[in-house]
PDB file of C-alpha atoms in Angstrom:
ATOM      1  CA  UNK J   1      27.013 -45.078  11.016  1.00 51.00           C
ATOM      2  CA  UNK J   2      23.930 -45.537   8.439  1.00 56.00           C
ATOM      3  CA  UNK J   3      23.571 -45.356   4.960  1.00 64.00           C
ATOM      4  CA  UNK J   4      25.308 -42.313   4.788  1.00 71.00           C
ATOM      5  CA  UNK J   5      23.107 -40.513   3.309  1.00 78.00           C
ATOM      6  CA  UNK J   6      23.316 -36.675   4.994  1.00 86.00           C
ATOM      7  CA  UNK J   7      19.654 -35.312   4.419  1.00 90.00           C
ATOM      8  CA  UNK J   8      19.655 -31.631   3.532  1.00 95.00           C
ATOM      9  CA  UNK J   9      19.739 -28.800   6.435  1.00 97.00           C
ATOM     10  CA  UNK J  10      16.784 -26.154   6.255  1.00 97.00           C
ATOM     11  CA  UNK J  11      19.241 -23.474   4.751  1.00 97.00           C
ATOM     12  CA  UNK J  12      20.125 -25.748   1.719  1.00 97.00           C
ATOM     13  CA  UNK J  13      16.008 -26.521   1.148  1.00 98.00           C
ATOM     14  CA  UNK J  14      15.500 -23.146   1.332  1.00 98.00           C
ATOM     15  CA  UNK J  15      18.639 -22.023  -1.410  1.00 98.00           C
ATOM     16  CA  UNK J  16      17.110 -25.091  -4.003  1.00 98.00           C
ATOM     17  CA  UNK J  17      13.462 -23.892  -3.464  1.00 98.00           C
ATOM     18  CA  UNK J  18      14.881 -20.668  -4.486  1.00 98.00           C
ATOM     19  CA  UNK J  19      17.392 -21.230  -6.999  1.00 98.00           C
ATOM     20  CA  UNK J  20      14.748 -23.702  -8.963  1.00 98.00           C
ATOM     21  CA  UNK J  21      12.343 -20.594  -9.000  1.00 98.00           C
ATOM     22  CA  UNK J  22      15.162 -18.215 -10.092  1.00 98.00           C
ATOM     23  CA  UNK J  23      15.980 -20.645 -13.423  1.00 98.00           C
ATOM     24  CA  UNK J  24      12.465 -19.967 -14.628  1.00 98.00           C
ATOM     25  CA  UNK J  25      12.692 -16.726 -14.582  1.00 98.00           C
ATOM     26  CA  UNK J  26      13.109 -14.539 -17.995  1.00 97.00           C
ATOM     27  CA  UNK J  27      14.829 -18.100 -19.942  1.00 96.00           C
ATOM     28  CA  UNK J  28      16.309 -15.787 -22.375  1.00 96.00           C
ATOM     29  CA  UNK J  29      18.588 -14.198 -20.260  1.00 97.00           C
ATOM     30  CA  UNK J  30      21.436 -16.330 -18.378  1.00 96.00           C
ATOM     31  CA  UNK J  31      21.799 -16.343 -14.165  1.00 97.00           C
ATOM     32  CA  UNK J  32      25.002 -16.008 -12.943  1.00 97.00           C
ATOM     33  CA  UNK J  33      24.920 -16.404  -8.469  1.00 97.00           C
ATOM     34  CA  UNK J  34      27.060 -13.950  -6.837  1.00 95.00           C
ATOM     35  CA  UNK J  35      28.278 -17.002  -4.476  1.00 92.00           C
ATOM     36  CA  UNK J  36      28.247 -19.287  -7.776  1.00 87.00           C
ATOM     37  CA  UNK J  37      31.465 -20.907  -9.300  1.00 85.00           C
ATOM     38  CA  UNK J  38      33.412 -17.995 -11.565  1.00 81.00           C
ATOM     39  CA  UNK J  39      32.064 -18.203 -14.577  1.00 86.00           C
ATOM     40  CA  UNK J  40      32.787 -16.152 -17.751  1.00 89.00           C
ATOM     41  CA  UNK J  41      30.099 -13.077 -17.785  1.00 92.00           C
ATOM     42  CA  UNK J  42      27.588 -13.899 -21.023  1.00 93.00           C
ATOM     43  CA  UNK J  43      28.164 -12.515 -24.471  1.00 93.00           C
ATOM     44  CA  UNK J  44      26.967 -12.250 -28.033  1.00 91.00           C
ATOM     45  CA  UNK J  45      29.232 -11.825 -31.093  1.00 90.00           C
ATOM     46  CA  UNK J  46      32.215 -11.213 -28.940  1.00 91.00           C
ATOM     47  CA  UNK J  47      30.137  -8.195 -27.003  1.00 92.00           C
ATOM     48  CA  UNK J  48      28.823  -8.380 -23.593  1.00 95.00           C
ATOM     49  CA  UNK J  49      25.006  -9.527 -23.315  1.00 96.00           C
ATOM     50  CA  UNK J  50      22.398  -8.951 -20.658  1.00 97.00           C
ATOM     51  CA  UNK J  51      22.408 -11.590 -18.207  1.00 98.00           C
ATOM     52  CA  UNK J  52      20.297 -11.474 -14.247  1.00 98.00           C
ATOM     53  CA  UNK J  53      23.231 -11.418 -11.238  1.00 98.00           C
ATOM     54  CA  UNK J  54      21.218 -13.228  -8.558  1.00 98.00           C
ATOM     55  CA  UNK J  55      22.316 -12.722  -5.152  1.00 98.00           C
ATOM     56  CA  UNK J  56      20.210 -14.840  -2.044  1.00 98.00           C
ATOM     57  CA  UNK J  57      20.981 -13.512   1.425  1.00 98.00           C
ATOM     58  CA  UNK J  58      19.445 -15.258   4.307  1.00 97.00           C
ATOM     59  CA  UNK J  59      18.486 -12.868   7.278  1.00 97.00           C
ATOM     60  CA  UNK J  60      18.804 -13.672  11.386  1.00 96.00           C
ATOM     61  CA  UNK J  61      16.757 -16.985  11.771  1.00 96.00           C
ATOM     62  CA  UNK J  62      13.625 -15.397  14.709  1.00 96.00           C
ATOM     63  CA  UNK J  63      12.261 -17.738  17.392  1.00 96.00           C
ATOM     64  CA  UNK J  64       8.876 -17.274  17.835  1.00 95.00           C
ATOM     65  CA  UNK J  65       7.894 -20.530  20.472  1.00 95.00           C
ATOM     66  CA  UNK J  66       9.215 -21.523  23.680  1.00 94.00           C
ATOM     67  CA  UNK J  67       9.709 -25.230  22.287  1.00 93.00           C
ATOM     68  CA  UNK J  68      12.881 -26.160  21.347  1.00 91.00           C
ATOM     69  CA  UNK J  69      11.800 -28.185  18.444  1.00 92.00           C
ATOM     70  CA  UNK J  70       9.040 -25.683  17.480  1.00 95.00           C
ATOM     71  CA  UNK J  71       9.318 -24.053  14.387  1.00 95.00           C
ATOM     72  CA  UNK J  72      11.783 -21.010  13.788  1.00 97.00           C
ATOM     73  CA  UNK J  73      11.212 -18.481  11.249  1.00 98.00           C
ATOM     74  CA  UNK J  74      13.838 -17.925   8.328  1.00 98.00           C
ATOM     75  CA  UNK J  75      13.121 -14.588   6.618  1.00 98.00           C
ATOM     76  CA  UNK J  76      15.612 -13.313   3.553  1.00 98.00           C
ATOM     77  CA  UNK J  77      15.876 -10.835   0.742  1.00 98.00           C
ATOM     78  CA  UNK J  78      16.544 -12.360  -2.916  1.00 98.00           C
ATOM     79  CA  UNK J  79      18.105  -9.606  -4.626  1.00 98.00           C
ATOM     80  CA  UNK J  80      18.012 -10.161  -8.371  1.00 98.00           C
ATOM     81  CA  UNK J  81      19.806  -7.759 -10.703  1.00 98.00           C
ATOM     82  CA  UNK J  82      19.493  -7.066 -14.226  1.00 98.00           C
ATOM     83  CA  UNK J  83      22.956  -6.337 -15.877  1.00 98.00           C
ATOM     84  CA  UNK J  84      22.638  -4.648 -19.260  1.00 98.00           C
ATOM     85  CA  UNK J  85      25.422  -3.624 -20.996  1.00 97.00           C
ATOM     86  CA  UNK J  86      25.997   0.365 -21.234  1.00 97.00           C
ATOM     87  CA  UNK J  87      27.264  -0.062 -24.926  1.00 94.00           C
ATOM     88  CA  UNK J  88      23.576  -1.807 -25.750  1.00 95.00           C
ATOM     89  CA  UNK J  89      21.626   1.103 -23.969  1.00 96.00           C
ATOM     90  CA  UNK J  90      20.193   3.924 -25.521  1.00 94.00           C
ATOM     91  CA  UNK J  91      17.432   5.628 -28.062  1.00 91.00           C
ATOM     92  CA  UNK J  92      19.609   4.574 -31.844  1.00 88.00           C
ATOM     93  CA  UNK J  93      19.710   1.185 -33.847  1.00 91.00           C
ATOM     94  CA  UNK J  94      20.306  -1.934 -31.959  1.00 88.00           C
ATOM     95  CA  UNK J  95      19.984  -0.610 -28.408  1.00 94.00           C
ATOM     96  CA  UNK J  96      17.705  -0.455 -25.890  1.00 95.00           C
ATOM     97  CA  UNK J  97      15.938   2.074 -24.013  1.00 96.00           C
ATOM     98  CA  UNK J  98      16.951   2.649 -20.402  1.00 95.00           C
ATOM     99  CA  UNK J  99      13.047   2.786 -19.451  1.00 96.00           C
ATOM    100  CA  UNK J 100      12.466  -1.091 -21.667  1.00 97.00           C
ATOM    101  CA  UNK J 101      15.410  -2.026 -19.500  1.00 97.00           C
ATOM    102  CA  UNK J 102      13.220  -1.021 -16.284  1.00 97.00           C
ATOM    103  CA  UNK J 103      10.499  -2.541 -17.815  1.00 98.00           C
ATOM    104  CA  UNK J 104      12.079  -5.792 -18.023  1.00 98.00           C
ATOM    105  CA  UNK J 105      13.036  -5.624 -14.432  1.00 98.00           C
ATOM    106  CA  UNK J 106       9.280  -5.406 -13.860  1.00 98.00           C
ATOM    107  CA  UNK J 107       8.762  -8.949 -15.431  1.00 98.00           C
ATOM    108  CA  UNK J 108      11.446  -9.965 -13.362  1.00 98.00           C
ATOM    109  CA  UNK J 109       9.671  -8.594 -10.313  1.00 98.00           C
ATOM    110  CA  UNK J 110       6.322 -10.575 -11.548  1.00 98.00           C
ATOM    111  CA  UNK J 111       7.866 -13.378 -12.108  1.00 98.00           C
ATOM    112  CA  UNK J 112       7.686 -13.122  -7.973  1.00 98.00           C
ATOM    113  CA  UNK J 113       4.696 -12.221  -6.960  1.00 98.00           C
ATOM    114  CA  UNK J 114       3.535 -11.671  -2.990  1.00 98.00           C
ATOM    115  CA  UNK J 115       2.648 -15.162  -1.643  1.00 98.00           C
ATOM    116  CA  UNK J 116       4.314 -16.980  -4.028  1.00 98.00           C
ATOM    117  CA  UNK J 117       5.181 -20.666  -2.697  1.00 98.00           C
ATOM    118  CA  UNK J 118       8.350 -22.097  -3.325  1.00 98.00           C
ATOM    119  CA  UNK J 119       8.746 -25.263  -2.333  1.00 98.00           C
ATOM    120  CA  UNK J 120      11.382 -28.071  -1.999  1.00 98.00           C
ATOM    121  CA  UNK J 121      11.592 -31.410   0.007  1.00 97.00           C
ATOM    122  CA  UNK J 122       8.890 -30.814   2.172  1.00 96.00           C
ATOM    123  CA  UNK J 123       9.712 -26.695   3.270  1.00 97.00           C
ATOM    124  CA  UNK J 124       7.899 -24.115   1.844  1.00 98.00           C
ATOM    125  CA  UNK J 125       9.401 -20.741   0.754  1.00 98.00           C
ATOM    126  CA  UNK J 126       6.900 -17.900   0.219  1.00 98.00           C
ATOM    127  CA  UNK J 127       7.528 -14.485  -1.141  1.00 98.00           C
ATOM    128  CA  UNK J 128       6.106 -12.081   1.512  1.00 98.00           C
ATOM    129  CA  UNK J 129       5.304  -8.690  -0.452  1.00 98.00           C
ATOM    130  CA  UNK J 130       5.245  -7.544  -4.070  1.00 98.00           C
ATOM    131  CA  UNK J 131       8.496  -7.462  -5.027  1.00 98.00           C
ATOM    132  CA  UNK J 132      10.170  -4.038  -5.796  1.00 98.00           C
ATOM    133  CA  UNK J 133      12.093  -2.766  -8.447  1.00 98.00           C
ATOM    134  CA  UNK J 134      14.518  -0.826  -7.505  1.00 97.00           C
ATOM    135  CA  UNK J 135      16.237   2.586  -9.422  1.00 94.00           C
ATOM    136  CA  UNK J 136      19.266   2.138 -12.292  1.00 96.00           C
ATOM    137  CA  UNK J 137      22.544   3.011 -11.644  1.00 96.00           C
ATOM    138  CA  UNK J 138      25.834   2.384 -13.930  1.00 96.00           C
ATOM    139  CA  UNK J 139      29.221   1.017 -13.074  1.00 95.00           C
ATOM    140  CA  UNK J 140      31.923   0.967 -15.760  1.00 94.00           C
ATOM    141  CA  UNK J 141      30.506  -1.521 -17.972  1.00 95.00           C
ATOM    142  CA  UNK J 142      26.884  -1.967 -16.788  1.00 97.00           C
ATOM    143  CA  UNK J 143      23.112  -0.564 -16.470  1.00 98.00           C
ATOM    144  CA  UNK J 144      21.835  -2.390 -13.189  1.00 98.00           C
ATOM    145  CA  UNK J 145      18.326  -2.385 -12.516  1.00 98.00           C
ATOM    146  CA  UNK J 146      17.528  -4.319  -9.296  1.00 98.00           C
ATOM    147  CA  UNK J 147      14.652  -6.617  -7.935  1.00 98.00           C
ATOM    148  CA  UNK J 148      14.525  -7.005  -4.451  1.00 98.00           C
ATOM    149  CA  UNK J 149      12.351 -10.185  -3.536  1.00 98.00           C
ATOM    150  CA  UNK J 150      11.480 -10.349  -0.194  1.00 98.00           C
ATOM    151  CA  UNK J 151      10.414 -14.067   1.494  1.00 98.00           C
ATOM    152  CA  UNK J 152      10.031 -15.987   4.794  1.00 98.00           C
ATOM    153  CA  UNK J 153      10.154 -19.772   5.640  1.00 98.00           C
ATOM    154  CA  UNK J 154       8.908 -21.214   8.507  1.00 97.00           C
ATOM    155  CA  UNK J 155      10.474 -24.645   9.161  1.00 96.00           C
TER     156      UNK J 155
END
């Protein structure tokens, strides 16, 4: 019956420690979270504008000590993609190359680099390889370029 006060479980440490590290990245271009509230998709001058769909998906938690209080391992994939729109992509006046959109990606990608700590109230986060950028592909509105951003916790 304390305080009240309900201290934060591992998983929520670990989104924050993430999600702070995700609002730094590229400031120019807005984050919308795939498990975010819905939210209008970004525009400029009444067209749709490149934004960065972030996506965090927590793996199977691994227990690597007999002790029931020893630390477990939480491993995950941030998957960060890079939405431009098709009507903005291209080689003539006012768009943008599909290969400077790839190249943006790649900034993404370093804005993660292997080792990386992310921490927040006490549990570190750390990036566990380069991260990769992955190939385009279209859907009916979009260019997606994706970053896959590999990490592991051990809490």
């Amino acid at each position: 019956q304390g305080s009240g006060a309900v201290m934060p479980t591992i998983q929520t440490k670990i989104s924050q420690a993430i999600q702070a590290r995700v609002a730094t990245c590229l400031p120019a271009y807005p984050k919308v979270w795939t498990d975010g509230e819905v939210t209008e998709l970004p525009t400029a001058g009444n067209q749709p504008a490149p934004y960065i769909e972030a996506h965090h998906e927590p793996n199977r938690t691994v227990r690597h000590f007999i002790g029931s209080n020893d630390p477990h391992e939480y491993p995950g994939l941030l998957l960060l993609t890079l939405c431009w729109p098709l009507a903005k992509v291209g080689a003539g006046s006012g768009k943008t190359h599909p290969n400077a959109v790839k190249e943006i990606a790649g900034q993404v990608a370093q804005h993660f680099p292997a080792d990386l700590p992310m921490d927040f109230e006490g549990v570190r986060v750390r990036v566990t390889a380069a991260s990769s950028v992955l190939g385009a592909y279209r859907d009916d509105a979009y260019l997606r370029v994706q970053v896959r951003v590999t990490y592991t916790c051990f809490a």
